[in-house]
PDB file of C-alpha atoms in Angstrom:
ATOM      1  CA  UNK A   1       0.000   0.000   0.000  1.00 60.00           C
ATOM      2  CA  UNK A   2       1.030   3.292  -0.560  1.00 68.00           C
ATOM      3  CA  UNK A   3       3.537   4.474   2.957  1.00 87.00           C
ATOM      4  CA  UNK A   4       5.972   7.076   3.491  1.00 92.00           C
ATOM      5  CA  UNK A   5       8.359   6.565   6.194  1.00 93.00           C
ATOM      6  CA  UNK A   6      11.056   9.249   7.272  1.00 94.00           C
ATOM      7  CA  UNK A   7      13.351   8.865  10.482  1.00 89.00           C
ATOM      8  CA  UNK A   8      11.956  10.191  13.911  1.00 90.00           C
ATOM      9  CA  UNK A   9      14.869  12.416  15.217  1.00 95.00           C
ATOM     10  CA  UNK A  10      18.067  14.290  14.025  1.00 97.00           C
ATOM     11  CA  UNK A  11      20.154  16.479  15.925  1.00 97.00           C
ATOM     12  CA  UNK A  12      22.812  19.081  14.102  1.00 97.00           C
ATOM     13  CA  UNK A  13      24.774  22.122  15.392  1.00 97.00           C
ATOM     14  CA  UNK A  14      23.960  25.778  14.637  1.00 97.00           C
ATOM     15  CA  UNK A  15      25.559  26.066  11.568  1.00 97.00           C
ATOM     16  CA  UNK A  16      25.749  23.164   9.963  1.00 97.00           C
ATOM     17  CA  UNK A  17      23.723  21.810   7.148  1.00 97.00           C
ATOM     18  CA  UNK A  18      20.512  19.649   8.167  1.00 97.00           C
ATOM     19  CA  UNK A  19      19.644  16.700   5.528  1.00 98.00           C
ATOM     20  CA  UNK A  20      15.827  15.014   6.617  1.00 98.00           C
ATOM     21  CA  UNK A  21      15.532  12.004   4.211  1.00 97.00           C
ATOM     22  CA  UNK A  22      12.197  10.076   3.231  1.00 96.00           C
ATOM     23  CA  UNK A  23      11.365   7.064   0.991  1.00 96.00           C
ATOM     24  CA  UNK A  24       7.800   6.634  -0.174  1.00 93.00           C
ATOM     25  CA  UNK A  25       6.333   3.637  -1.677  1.00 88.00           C
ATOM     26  CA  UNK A  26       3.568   5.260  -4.513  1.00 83.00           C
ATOM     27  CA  UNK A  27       5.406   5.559  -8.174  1.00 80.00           C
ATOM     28  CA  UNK A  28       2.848   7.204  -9.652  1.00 82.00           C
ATOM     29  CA  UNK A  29       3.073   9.879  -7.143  1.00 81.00           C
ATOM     30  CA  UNK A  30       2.861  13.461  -8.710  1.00 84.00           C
ATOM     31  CA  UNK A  31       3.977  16.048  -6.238  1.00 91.00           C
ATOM     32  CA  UNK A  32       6.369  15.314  -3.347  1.00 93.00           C
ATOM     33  CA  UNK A  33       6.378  18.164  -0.557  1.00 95.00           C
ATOM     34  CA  UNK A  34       8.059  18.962   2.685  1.00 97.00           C
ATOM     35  CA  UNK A  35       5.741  20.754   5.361  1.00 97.00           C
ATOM     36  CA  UNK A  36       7.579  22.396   9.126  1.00 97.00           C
ATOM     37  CA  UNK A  37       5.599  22.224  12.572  1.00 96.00           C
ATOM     38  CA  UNK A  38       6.367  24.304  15.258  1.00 94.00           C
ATOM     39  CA  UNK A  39       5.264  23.429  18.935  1.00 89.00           C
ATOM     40  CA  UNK A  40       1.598  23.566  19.175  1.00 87.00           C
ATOM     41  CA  UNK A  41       1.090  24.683  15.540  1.00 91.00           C
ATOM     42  CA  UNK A  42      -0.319  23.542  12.216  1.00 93.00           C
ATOM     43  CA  UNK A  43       1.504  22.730   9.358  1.00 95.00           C
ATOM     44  CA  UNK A  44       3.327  24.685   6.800  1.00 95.00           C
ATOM     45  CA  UNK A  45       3.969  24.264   3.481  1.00 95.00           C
ATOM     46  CA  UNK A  46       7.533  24.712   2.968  1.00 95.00           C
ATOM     47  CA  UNK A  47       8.455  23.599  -0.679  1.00 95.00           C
ATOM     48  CA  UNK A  48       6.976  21.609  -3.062  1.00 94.00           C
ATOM     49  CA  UNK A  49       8.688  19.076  -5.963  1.00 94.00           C
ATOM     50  CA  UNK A  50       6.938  17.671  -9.353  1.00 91.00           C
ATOM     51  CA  UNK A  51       7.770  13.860  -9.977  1.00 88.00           C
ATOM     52  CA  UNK A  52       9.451  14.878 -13.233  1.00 89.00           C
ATOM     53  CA  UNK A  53      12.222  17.012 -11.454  1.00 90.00           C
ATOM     54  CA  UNK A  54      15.440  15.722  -9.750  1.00 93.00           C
ATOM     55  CA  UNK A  55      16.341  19.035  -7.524  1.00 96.00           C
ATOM     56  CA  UNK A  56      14.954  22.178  -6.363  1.00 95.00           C
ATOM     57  CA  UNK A  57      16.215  25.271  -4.632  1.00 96.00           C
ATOM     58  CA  UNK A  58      14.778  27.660  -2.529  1.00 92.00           C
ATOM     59  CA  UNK A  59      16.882  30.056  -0.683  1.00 95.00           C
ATOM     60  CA  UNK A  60      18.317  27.705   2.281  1.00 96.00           C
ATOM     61  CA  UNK A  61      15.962  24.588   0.816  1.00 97.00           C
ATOM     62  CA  UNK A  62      17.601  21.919  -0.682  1.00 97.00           C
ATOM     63  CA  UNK A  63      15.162  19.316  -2.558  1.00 97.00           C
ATOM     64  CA  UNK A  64      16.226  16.084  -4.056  1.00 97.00           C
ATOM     65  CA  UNK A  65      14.427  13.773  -5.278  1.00 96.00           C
ATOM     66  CA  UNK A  66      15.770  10.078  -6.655  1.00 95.00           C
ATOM     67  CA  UNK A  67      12.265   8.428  -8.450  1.00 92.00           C
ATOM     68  CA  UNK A  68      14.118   5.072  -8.711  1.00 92.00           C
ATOM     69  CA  UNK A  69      14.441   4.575  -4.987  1.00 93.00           C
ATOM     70  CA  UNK A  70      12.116   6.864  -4.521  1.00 93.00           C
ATOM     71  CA  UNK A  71      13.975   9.138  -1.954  1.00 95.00           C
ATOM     72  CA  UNK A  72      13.278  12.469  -1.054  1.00 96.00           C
ATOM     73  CA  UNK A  73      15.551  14.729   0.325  1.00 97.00           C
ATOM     74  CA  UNK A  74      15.236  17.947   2.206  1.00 98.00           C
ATOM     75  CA  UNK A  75      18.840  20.032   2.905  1.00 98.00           C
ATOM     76  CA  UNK A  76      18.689  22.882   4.919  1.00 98.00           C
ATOM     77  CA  UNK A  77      21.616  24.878   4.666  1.00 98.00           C
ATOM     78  CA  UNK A  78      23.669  26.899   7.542  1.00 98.00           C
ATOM     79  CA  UNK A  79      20.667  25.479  10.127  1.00 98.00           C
ATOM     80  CA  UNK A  80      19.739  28.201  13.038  1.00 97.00           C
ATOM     81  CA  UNK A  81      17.574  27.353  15.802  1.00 95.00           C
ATOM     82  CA  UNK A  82      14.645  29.190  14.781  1.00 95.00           C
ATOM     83  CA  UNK A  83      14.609  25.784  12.518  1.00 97.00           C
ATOM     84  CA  UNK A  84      13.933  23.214  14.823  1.00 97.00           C
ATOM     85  CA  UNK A  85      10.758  21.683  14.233  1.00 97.00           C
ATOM     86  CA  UNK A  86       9.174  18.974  12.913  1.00 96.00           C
ATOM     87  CA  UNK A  87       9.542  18.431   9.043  1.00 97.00           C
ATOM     88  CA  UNK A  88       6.915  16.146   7.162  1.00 96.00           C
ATOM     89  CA  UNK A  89       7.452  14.550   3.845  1.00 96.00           C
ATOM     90  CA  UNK A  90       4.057  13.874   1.728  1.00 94.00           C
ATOM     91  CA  UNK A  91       3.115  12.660  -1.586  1.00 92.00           C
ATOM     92  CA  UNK A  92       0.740  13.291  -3.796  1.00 88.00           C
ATOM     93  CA  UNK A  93      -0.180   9.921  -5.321  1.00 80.00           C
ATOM     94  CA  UNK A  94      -1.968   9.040  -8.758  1.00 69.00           C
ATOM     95  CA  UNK A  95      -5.557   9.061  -7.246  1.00 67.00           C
ATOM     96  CA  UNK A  96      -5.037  12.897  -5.730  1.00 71.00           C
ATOM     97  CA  UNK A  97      -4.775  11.788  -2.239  1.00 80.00           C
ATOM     98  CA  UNK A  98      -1.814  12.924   0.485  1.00 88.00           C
ATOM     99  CA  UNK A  99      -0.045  10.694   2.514  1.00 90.00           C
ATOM    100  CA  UNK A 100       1.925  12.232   5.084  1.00 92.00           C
ATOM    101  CA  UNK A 101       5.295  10.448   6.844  1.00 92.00           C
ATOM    102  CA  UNK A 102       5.802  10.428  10.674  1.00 92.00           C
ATOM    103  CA  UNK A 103       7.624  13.856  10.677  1.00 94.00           C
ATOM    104  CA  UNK A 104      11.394  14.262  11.726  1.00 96.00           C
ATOM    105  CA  UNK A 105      12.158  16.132  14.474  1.00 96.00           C
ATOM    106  CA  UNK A 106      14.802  18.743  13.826  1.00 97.00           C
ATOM    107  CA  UNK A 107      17.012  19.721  17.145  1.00 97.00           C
ATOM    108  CA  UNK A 108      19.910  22.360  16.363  1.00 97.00           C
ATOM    109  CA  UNK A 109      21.955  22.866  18.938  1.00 95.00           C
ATOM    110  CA  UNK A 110      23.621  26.431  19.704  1.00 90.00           C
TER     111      UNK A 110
ATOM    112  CA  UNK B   1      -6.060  38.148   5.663  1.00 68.00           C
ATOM    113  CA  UNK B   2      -6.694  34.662   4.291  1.00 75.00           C
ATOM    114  CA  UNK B   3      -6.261  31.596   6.419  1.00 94.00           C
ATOM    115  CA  UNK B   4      -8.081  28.713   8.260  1.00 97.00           C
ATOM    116  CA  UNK B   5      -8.962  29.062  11.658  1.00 97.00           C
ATOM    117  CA  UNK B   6      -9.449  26.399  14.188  1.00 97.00           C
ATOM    118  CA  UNK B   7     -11.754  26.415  17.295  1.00 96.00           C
ATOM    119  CA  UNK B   8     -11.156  25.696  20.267  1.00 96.00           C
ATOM    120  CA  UNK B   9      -7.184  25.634  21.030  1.00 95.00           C
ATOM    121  CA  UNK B  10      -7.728  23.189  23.918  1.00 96.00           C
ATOM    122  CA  UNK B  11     -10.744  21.179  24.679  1.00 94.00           C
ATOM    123  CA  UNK B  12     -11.517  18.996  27.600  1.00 93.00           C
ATOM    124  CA  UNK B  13     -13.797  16.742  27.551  1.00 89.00           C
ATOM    125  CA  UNK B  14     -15.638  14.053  30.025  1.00 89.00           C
ATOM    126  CA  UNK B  15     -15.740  10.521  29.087  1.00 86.00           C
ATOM    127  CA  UNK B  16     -19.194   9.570  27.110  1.00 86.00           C
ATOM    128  CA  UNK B  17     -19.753  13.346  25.881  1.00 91.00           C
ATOM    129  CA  UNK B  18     -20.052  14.413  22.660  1.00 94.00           C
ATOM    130  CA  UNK B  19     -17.617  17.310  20.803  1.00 95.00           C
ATOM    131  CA  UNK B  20     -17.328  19.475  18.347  1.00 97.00           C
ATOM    132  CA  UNK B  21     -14.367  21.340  16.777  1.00 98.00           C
ATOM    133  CA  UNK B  22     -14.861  23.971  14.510  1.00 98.00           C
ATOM    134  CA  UNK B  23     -13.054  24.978  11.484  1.00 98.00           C
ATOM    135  CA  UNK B  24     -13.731  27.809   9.043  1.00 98.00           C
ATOM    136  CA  UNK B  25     -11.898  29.162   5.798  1.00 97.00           C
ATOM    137  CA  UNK B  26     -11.685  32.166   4.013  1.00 96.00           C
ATOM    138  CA  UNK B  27      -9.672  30.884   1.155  1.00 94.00           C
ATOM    139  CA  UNK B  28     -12.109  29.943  -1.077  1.00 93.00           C
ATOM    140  CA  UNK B  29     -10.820  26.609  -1.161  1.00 93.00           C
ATOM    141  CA  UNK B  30     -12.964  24.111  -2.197  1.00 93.00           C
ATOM    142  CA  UNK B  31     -11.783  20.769  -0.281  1.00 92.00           C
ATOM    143  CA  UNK B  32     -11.492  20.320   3.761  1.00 94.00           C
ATOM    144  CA  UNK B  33      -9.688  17.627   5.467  1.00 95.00           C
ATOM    145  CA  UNK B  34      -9.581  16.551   9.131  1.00 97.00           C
ATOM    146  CA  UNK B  35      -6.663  14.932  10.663  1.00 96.00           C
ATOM    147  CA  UNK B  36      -5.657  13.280  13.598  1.00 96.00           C
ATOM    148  CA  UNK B  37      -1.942  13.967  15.003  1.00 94.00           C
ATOM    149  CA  UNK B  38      -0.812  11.591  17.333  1.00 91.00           C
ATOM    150  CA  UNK B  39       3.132  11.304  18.975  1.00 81.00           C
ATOM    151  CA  UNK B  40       4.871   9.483  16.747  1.00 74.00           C
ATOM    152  CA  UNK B  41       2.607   8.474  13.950  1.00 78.00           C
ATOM    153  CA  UNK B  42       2.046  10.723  10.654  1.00 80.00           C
ATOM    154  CA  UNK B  43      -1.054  12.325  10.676  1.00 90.00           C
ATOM    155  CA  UNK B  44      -3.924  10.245   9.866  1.00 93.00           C
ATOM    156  CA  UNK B  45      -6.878  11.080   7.729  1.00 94.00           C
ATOM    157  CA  UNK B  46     -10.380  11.588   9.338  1.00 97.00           C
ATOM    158  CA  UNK B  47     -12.853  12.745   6.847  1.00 97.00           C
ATOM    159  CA  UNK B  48     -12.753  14.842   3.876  1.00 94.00           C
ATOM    160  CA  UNK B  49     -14.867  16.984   1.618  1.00 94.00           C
ATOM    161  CA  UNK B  50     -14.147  17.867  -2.295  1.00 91.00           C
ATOM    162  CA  UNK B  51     -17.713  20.602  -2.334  1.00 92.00           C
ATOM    163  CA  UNK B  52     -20.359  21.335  -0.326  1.00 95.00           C
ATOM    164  CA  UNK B  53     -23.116  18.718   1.373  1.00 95.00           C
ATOM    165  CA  UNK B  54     -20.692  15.850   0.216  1.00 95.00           C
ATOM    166  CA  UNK B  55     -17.675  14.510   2.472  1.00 96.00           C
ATOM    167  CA  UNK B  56     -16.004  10.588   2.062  1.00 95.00           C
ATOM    168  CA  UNK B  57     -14.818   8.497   5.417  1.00 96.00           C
ATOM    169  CA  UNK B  58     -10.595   8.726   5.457  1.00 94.00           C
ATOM    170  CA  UNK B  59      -8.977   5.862   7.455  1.00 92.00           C
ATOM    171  CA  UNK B  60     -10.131   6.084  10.818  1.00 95.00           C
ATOM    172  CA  UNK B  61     -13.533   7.679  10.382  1.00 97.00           C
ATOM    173  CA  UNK B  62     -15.207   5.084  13.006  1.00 96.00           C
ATOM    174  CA  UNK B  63     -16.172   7.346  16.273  1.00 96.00           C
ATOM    175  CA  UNK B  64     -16.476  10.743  14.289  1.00 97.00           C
ATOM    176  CA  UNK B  65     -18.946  12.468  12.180  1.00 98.00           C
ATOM    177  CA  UNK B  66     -18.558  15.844  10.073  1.00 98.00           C
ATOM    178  CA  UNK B  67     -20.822  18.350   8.196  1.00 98.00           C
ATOM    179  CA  UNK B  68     -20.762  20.182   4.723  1.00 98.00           C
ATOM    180  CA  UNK B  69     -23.413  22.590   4.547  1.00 97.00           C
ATOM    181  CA  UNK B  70     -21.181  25.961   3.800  1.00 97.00           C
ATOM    182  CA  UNK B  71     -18.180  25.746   1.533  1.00 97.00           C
ATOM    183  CA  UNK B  72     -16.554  27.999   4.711  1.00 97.00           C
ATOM    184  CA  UNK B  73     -16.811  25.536   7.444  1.00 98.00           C
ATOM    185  CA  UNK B  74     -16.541  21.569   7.924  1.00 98.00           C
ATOM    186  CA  UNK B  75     -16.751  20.782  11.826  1.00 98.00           C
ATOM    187  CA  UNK B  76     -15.614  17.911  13.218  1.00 98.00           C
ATOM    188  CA  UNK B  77     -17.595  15.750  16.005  1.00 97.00           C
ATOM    189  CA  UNK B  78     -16.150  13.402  18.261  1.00 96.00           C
ATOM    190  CA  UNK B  79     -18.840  10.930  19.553  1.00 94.00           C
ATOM    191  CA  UNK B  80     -18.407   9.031  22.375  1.00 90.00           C
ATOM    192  CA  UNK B  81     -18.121   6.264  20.328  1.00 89.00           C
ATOM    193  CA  UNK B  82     -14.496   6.997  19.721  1.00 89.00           C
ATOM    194  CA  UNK B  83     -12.395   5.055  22.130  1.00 87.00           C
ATOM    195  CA  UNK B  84      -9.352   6.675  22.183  1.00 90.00           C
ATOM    196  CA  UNK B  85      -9.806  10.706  21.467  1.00 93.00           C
ATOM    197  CA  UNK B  86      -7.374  12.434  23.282  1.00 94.00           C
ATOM    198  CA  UNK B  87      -5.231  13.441  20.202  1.00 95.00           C
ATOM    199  CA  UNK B  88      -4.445  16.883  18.554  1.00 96.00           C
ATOM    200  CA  UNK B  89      -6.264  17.399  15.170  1.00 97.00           C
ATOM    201  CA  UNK B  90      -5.510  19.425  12.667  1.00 97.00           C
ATOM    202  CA  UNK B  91      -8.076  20.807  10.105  1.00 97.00           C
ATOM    203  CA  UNK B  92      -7.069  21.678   6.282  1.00 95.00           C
ATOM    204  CA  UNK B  93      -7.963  23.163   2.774  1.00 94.00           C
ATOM    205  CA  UNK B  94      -6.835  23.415  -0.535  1.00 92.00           C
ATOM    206  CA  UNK B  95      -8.385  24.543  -3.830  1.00 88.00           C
ATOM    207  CA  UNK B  96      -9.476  21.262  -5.224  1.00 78.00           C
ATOM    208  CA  UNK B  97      -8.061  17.886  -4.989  1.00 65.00           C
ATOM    209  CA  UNK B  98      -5.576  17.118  -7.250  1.00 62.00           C
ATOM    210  CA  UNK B  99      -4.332  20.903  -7.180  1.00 73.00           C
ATOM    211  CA  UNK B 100      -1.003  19.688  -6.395  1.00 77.00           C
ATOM    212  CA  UNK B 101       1.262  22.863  -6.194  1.00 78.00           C
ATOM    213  CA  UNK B 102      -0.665  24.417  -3.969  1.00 82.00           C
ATOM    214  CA  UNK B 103      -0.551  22.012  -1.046  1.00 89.00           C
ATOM    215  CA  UNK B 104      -2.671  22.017   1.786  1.00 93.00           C
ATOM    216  CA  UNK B 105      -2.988  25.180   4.277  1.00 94.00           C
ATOM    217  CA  UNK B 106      -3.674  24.113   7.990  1.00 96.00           C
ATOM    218  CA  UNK B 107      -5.045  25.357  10.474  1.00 97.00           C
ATOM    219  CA  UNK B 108      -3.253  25.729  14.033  1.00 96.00           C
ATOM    220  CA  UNK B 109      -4.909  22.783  15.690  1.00 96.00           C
ATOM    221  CA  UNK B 110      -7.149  21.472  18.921  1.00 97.00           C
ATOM    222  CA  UNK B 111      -5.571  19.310  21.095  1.00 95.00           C
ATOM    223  CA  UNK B 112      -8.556  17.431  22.952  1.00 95.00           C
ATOM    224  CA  UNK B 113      -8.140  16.126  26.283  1.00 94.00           C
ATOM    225  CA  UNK B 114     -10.396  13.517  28.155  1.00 90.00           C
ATOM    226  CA  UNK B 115     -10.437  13.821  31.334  1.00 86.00           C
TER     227      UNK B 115
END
């Protein structure tokens, strides 16, 4: 069935570059996104990546996406703690409906 | 400005009761979603609605119920015959299904409590 599964924790310095991976199982998934919680919040949309792309950049957002193993990446560049959250990786699949992964929890450490 | 509003923050509620959470959007949008967040787990789908006075069951629709009746608003009720309701859920929009660069917008949440 269609799953997305994405490790619960990571822990980087201030500084540093942050890398949350995901796998997902649906290949005829359209859209792949990355969404940020913060503490007692809803979810926000951070980027967004169509199936027939391989990276996209946004400012400090990093998005890779491998279709053969289907892998999705998110890179945050030079991490500050206003970025620890939680980061969820969703698909889109063929039949229009989201599935949403566990969520990582981000920790960045001054 | 636009955005999706969620009602209460925090609700308590007594074993065998009956509640509702409220969520209204000014967006436009035309499909709602509820969602239940538990520790741990991704979020899980609850109901959702692609237009008005129509909604489908998600995966773990058993023990709730939900309303269309204004493309605004699509509240959530938690009968008693849901077992295990202490969760925070999160309500959401979008502009259609199958919109996919748009994503969903969320609301900020009600964590329930039973007490």
């Amino acid at each position: 069935g269609e799953d997305v599964e994405q490790s619960l924790f990571l822990s980087v310095r201030e500084g540093d570059s942050s890398v949350i991976n995901c796998t997902y199982t649906d290949s005829s998934s359209t859209y792949l996104y990355w969404y940020k919680q913060e503490p007692g919040a809803g979810l926000q949309l951070l980027t967004y990546i169509f199936s027939n792309m391989d990276m996209k950049q946004d400012q400090r957002l990093t998005v890779l996406l491998n279709k053969k193993d289907k892998h999705l990446s998110l890179r945050i560049a030079d991490t500050q703690t206003g970025d620890s959250a939680i980061y969820f990786c969703a698909e889109m699949t063929g039949g229009f409906k989201t599935i949403f992964g566990a969520g990582t929890r981000l920790f960045v450490k001054a | 400005d636009g955005g999706i509003t969620q009602s209460p923050k925090y609700l308590f509620r007594k074993e065998g009761q009956n509640v509702t959470l409220s969520c209204e959007q000014n967006l436009n949008h035309d499909a709602m979603y509820w969602y239940r967040q538990d520790p741990g787990q991704g979020l899980r789908l609850i109901y959702y609605s692609q237009i008005v006075n129509d909604f489908q069951k998600g995966d773990i629709a058993e023990g709730y119920s939900v309303s269309r009746e204004k493309k605004e608003s699509f509240p959530l009720t938690v009968t008693s015959a849901q077992k295990n309701p202490t969760a925070f859920y999160l309500c959401a929009s979008s502009p259609r299904q199958g919109l996919g660069l748009y994503g969903y917008t969320f609301g900020s949440g009600t964590r329930l409590t039973v007490v």
